Short mmCIF file of C-alpha atoms and ligand atoms in Angstrom, two decimals:
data_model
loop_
_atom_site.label_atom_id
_atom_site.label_comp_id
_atom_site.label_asym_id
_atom_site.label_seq_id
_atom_site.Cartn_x
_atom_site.Cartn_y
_atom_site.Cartn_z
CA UNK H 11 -91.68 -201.76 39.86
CA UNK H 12 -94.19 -201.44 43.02
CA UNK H 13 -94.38 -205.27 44.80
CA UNK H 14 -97.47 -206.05 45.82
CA UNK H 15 -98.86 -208.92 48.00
CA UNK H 16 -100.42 -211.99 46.81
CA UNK H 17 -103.37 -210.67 48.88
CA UNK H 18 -103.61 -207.12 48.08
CA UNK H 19 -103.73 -208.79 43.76
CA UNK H 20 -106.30 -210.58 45.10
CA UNK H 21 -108.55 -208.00 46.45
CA UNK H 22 -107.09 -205.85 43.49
CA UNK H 23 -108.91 -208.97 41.20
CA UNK H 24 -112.04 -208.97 43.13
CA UNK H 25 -112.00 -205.12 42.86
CA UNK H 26 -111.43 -205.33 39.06
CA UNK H 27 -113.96 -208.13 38.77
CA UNK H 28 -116.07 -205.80 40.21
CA UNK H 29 -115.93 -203.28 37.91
CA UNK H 30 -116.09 -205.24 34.42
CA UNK H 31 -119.53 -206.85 35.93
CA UNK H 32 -120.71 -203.20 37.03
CA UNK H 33 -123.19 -203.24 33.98
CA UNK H 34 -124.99 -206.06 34.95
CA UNK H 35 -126.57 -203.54 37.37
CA UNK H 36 -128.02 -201.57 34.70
CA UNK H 37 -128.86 -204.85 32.39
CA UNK H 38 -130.63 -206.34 35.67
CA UNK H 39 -132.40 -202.92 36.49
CA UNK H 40 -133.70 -203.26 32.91
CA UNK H 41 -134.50 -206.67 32.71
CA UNK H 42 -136.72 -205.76 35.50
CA UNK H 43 -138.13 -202.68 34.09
CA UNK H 44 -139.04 -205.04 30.77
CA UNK H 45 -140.44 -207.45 32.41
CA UNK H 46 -142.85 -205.02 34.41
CA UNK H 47 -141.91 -206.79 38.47
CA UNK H 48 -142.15 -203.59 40.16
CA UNK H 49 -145.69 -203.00 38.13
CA UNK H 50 -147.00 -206.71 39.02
CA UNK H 51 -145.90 -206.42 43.16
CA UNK H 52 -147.79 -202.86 42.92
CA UNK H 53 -150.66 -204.17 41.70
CA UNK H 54 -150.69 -207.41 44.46
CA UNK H 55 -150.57 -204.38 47.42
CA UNK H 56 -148.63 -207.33 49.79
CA UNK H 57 -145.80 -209.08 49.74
CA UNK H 58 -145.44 -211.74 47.06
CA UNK H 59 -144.32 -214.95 47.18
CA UNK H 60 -141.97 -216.43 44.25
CA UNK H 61 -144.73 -218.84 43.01
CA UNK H 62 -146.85 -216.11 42.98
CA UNK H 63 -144.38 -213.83 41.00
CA UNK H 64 -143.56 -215.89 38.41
CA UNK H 65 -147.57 -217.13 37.85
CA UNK H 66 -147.91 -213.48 37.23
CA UNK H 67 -144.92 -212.67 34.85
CA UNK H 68 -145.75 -215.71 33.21
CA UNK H 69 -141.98 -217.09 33.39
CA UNK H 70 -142.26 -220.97 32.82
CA UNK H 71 -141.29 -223.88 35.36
CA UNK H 72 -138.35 -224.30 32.95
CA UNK H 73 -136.52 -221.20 33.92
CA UNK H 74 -138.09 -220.20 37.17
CA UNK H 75 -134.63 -221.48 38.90
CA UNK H 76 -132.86 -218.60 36.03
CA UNK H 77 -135.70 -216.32 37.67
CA UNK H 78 -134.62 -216.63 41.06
CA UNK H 79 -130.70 -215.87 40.46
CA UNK H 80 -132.18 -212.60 38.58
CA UNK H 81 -134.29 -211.94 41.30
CA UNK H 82 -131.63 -212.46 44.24
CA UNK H 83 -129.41 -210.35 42.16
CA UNK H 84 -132.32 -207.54 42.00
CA UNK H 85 -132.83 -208.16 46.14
CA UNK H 86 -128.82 -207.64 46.77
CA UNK H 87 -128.62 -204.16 45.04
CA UNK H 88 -131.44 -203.02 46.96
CA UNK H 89 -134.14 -202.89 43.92
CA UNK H 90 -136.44 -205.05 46.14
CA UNK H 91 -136.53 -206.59 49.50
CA UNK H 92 -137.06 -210.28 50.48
CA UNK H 93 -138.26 -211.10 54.38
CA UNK H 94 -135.06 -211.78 56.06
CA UNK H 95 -136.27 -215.86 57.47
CA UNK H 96 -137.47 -217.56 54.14
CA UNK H 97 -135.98 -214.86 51.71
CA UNK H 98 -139.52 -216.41 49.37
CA UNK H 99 -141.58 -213.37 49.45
CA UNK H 100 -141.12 -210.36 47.49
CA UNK H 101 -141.74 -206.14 47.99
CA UNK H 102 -140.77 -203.11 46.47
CA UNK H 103 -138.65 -200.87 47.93
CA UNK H 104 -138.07 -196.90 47.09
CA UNK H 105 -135.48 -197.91 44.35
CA UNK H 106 -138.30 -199.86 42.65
CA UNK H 107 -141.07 -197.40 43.75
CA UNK H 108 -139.88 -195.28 41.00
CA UNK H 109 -139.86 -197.95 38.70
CA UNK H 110 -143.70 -197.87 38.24
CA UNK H 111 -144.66 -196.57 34.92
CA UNK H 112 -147.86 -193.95 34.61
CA UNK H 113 -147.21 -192.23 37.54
CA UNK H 114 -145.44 -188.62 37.75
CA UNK H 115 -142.31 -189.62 39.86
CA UNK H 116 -141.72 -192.85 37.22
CA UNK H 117 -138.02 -192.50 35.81
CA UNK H 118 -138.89 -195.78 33.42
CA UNK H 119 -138.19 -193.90 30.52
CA UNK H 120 -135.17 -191.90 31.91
CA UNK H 121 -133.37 -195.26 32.37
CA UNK H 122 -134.38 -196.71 29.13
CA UNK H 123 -132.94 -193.99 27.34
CA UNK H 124 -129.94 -193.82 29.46
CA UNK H 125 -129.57 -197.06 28.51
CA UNK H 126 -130.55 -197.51 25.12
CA UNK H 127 -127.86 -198.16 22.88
CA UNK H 128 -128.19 -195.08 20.75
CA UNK H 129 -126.72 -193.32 23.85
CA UNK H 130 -124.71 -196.13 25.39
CA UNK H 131 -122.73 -197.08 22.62
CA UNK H 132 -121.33 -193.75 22.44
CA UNK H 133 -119.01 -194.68 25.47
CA UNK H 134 -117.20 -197.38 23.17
CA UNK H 135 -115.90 -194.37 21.04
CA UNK H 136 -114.45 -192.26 23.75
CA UNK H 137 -111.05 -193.62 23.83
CA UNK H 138 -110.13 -192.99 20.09
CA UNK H 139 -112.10 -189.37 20.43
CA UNK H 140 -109.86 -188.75 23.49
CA UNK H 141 -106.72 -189.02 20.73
CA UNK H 142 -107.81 -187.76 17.66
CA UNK H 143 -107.20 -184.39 17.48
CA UNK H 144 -109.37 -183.66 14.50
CA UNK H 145 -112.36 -184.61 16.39
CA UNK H 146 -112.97 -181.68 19.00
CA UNK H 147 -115.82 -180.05 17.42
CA UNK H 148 -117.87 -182.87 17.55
CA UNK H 149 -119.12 -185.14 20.53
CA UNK H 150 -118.34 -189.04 20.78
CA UNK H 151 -122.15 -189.62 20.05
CA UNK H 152 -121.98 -187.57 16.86
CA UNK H 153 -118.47 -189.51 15.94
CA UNK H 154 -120.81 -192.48 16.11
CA UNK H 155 -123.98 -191.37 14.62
CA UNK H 156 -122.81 -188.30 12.42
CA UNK H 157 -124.70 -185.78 14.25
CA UNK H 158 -125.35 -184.33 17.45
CA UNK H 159 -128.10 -185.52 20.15
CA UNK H 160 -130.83 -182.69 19.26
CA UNK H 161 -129.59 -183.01 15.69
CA UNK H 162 -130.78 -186.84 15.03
CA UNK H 163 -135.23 -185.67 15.02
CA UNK H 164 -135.59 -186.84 11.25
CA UNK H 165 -133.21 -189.52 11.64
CA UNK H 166 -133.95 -191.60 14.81
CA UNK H 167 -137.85 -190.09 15.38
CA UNK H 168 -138.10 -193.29 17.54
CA UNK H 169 -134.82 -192.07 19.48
CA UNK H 170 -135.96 -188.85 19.84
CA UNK H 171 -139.21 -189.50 21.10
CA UNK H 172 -137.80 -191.71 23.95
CA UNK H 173 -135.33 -189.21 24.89
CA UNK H 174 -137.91 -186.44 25.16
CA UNK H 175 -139.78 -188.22 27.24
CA UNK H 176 -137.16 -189.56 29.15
CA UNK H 177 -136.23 -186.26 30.08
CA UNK H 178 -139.57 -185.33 30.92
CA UNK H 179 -139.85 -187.83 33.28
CA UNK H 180 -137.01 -187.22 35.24
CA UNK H 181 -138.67 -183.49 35.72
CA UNK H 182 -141.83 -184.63 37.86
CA UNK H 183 -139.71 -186.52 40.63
CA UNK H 184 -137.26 -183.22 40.49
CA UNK H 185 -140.12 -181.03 40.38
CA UNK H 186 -141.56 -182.85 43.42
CA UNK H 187 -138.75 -181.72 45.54
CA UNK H 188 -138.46 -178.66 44.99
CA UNK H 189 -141.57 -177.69 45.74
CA UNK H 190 -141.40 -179.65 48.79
CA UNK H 191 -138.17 -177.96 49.61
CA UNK H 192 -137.46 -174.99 48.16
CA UNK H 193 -141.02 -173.88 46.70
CA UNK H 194 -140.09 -170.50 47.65
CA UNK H 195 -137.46 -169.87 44.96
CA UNK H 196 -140.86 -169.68 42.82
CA UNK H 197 -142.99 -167.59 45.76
CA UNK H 198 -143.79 -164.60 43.87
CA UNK H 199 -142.54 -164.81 40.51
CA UNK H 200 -145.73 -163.71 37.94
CA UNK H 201 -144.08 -164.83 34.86
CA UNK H 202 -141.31 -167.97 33.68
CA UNK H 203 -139.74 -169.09 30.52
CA UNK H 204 -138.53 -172.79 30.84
CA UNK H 205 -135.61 -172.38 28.55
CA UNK H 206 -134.89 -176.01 26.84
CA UNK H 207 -138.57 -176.96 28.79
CA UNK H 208 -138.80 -180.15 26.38
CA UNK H 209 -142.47 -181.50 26.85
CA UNK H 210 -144.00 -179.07 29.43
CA UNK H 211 -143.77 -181.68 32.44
CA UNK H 212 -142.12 -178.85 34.51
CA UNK H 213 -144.00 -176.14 33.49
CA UNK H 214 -147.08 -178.56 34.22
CA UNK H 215 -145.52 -179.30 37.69
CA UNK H 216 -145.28 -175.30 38.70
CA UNK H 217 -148.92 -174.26 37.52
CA UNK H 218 -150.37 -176.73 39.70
CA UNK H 219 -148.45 -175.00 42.86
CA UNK H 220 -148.45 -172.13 41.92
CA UNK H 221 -151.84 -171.39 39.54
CA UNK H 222 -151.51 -167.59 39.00
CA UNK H 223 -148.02 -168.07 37.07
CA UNK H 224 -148.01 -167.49 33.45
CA UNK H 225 -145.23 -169.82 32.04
CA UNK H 226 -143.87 -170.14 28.47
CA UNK H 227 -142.22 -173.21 27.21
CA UNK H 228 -139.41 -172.99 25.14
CA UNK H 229 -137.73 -175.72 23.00
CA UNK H 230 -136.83 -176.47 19.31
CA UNK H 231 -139.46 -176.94 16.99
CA UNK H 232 -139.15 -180.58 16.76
CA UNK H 233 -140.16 -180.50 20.42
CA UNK H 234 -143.05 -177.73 20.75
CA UNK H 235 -144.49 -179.30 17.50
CA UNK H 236 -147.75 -180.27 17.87
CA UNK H 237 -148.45 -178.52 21.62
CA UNK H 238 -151.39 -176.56 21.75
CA UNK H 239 -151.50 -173.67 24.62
CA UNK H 240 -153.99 -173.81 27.40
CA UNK H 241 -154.44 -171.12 30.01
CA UNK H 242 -151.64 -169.74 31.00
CA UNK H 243 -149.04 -171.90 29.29
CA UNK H 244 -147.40 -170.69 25.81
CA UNK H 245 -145.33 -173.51 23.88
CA UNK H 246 -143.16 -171.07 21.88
CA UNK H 247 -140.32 -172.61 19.50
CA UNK H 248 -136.99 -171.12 19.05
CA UNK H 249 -133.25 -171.29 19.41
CA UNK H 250 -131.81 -170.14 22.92
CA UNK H 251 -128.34 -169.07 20.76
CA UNK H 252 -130.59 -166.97 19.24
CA UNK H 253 -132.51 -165.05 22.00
CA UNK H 254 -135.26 -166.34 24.95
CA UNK H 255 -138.71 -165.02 25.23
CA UNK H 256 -139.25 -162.21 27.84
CA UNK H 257 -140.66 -163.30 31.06
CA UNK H 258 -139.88 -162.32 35.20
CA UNK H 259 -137.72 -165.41 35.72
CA UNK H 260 -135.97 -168.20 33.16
CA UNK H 261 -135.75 -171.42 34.08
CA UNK H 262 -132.69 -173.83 33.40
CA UNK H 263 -133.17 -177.59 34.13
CA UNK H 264 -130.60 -180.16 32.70
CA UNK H 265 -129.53 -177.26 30.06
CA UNK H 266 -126.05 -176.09 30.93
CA UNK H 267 -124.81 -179.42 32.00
CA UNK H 268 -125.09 -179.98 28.08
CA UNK H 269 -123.04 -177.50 26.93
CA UNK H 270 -119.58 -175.50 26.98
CA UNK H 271 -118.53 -172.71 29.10
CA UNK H 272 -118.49 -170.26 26.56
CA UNK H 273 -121.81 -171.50 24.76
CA UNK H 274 -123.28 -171.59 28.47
CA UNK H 275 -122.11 -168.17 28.62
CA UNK H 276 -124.10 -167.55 25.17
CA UNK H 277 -127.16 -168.39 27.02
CA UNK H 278 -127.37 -167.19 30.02
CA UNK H 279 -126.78 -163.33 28.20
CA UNK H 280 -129.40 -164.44 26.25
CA UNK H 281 -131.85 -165.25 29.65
CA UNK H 282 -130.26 -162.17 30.81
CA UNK H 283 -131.76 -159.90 28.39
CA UNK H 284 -135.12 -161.53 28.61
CA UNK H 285 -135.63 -161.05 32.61
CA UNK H 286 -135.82 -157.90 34.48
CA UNK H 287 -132.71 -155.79 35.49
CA UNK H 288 -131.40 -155.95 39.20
CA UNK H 289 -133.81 -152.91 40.50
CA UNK H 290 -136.90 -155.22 38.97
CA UNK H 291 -136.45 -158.25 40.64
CA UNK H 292 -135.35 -160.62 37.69
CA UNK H 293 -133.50 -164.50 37.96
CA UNK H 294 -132.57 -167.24 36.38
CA UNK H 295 -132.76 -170.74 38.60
CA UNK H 296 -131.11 -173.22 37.44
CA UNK H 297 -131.43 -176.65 38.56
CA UNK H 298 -128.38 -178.86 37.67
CA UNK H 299 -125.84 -180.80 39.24
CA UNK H 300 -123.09 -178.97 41.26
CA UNK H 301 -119.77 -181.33 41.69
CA UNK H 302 -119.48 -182.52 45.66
CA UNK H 303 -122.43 -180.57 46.69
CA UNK H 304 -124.43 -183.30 48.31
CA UNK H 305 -126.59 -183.28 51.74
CA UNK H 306 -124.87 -185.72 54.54
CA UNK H 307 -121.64 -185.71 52.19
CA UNK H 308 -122.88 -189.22 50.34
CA UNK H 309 -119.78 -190.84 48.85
CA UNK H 310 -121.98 -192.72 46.63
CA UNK H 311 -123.72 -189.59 45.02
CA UNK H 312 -120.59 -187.74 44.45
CA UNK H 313 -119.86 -190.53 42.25
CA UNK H 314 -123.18 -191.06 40.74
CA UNK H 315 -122.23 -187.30 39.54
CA UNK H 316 -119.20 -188.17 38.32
CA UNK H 317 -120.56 -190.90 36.23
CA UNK H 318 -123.37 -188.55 34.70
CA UNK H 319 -120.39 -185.98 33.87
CA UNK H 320 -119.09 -188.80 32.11
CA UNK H 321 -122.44 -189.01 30.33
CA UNK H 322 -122.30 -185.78 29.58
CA UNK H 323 -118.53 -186.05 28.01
CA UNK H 324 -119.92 -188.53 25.72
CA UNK H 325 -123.23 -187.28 24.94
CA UNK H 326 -122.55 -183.58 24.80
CA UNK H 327 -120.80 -180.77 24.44
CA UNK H 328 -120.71 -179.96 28.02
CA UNK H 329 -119.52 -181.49 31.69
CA UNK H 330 -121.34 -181.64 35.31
CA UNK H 331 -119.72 -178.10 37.32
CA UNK H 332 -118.56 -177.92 40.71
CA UNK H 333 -118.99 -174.47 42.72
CA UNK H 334 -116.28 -172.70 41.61
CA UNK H 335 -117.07 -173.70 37.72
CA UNK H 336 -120.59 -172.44 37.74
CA UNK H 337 -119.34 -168.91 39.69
CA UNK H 338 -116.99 -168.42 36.47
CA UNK H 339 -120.01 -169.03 34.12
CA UNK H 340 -122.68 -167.20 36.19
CA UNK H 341 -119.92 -163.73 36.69
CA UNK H 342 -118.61 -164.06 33.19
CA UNK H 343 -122.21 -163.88 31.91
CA UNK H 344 -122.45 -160.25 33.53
CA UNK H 345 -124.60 -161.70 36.76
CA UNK H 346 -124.04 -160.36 39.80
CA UNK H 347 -124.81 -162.96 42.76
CA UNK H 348 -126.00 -166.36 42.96
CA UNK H 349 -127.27 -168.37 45.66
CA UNK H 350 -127.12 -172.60 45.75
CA UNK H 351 -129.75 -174.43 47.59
CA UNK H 352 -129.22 -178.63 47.57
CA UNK H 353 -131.94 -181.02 46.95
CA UNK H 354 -132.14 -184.49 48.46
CA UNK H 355 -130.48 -186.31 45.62
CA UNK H 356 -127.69 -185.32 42.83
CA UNK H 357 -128.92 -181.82 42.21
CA UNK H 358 -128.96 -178.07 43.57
CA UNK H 359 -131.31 -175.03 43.10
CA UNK H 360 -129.24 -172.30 41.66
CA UNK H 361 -130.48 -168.62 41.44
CA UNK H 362 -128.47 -166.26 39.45
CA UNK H 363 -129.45 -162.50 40.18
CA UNK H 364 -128.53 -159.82 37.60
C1 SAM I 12 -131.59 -182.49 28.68
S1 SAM I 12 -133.06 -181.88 27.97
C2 SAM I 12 -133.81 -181.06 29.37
C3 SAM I 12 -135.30 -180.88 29.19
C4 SAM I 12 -136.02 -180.27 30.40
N1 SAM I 12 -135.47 -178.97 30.76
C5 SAM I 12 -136.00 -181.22 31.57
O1 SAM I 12 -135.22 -181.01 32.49
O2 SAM I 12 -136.74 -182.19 31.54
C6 SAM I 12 -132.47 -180.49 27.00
C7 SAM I 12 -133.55 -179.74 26.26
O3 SAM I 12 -132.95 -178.61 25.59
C8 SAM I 12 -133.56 -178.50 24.30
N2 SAM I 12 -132.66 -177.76 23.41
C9 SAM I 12 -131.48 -178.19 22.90
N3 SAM I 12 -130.94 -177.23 22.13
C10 SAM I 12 -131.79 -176.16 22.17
C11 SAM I 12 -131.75 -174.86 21.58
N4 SAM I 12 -130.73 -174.49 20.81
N5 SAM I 12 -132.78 -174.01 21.83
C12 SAM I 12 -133.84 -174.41 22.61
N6 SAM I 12 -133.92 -175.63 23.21
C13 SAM I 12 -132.90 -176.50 22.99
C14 SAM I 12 -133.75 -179.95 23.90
O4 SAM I 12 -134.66 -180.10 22.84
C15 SAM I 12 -134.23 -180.58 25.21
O5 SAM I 12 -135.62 -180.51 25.34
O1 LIG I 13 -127.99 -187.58 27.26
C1 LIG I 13 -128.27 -186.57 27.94
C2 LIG I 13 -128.83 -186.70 29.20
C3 LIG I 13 -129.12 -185.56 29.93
C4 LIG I 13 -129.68 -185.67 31.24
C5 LIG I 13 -129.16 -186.53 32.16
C6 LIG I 13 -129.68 -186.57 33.41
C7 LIG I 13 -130.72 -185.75 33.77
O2 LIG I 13 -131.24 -185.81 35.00
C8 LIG I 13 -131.24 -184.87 32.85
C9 LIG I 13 -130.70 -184.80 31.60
O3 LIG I 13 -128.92 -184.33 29.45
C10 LIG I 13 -128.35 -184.16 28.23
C11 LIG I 13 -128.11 -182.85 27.76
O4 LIG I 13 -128.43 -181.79 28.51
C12 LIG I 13 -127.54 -182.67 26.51
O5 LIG I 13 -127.30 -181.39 26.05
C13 LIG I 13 -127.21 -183.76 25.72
C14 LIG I 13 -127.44 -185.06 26.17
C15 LIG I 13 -128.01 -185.27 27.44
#
């Protein structure tokens, strides 16, 4: 058996320790977000001091001491700043910038469905999915809830709603980098189809860079439902097994991630046959994770990518892809060349030419 020091079991404890706590991150990142401290320092426009906060937020004199440790907690991971000499007053910082609900780079309701328990609890199951064998058809969450994620509309309205516009609001802060980026993947395309668009957000997002672009969004009915088109935007319901309405480019955000290689395959043919051939300038871009591709080589976002591949193991059918997994996918779909861009961040750009 190894032999280890009494000092490396010690750091081994403190690294363990470590880990089990890890989810007070996300508990204290959500007590914050319920409690609405990023919204109240906002609205102040200065620093705040700790009587001030807690006048505000209405905590009593009873727990304000309870208040500080969650706020010092809150201050050490970064999700806002204290001045360095009194450590009393209180700002946000980028981390809780996007914390502020209402605005279009918010990802409030991305977290709270990341972290709401429909989806979370679905991690408890994974160990006794990973050995059943009779269990490969369906996902952990749909062990625990009896159907899949897009499955669960009539069920869990509530659920769904959150998730839809969870998802939506990760698309404006995404959508705000590429166009500051990489706007010219989009320079010149007259028509897209947001395959999977979920509320429009993205769609919304292009048409006010790039006005002349007549865009289609594409989801399930339980999505589309109730969306009305205005000029220039179609909201067209359907099944992207089934086939993808025609248009000059598709778009893929957050889609493959969600799904198997071969069903991955099943789509992109299906985006394939709705874009123009390689002599009429058609694409696909897809914007999705890809495995170890991130600018200045970030440790910590290589494993922020891993953990949302995890996510995806759990949630879906489907796993993040590193280079070589999205060239199989991309070629075995008939395309012939693709091109990755990075964003600042987790994702890439990817266009797919046939
Ligand atoms: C992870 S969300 C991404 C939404 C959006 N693209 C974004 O990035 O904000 C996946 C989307 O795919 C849609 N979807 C799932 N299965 C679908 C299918 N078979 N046909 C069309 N859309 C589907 C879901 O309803 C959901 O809106
Ligand atoms: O549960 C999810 C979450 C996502 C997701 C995660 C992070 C993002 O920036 C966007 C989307 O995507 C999913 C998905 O594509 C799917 O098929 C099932 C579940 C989820």
């Amino acid at each position: 058996m190894d032999q280890f020091t009494t000092t490396e079991l010690l750091q081994a404890q403190s690294h363990a320790w470590s880990l089990v706590f890890s989810y007070f991150k996300s508990m204290s990142l959500k007590a914050a977000i319920d409690l609405g401290i990023a919204e109240i320092l906002h609205k102040h426009g200065k620093p705040m001091s700790f009587a001030q906060l807690i006048t505000f937020l209405s905590i009593p004199d009873s727990k304000s001491d309870h208040f500080r440790r969650l706020m010092r907690a809150l201050v050490h991971q970064g999700i806002f700043s204290t001045d360095q000499e009194t450590q009393s007053s209180y700002s946000l910082t980028p981390t809780s910038q996007l914390m502020l609900p209402g605005n279009s780079t918010s990802i409030t309701q991305w977290l709270r469905v990341i972290l709401d328990p429909t989806l979370s609890h679905s991690a408890h199951v994974l160990p006794s999915w990973l050995k059943s064998s009779e269990e490969t058809t369906k996902t952990p969450f749909a062990v625990l809830h009896g159907r899949e994620i897009f499955e669960l509309a009539d069920e869990k309205p509530e659920f769904t709603k959150l998730y839809n516009e969870g998802m939506a609001s990760d698309a404006g802060l995404v959508m705000n980098v590429v166009m500051r980026s990489c706007r010219d993947v989009f320079e010149g395309v007259e028509s897209l189809v947001d395959v999977g668009g979920g509320n429009g957000t993205t769609v919304m997002a292009l048409k006010k860079a790039f006005p002349e672009m007549k865009c289609t969004v594409f989801d399930l009915p339980h999505v589309i439902q109730g969306k009305t088109d205005i000029d220039g935007v179609r909201f067209v319901t359907g099944d992207f097994f089934q086939s993808v309405p025609p248009a000059s480019a598709a778009l893929l955000k957050a889609i493959l991630h969600g799904w198997s290689d071969e069903d991955c395959v099943k789509i992109l043919k299906h985006c394939k046959a709705a874009i123009p051939n390689k002599d009429n300038g058609g694409k696909i871009i897809i914007i999705d994770m890809v495995i170890g591709v991130v600018m200045d080589n970030e440790v910590s976002a290589v494993e922020t990518q891993l953990f949302s591949d995890l996510l995806m193991l759990v949630a879906a059918k489907g796993k993040e892809r590193n280079e070589s997994e999205w060239r199989d996918i991309i070629f075995a779909a008939g395309f012939t060349n693709y091109k990755i861009t990075p964003l600042v961040g987790l994702r890439s750009v990817i266009e797919v030419y046939p």
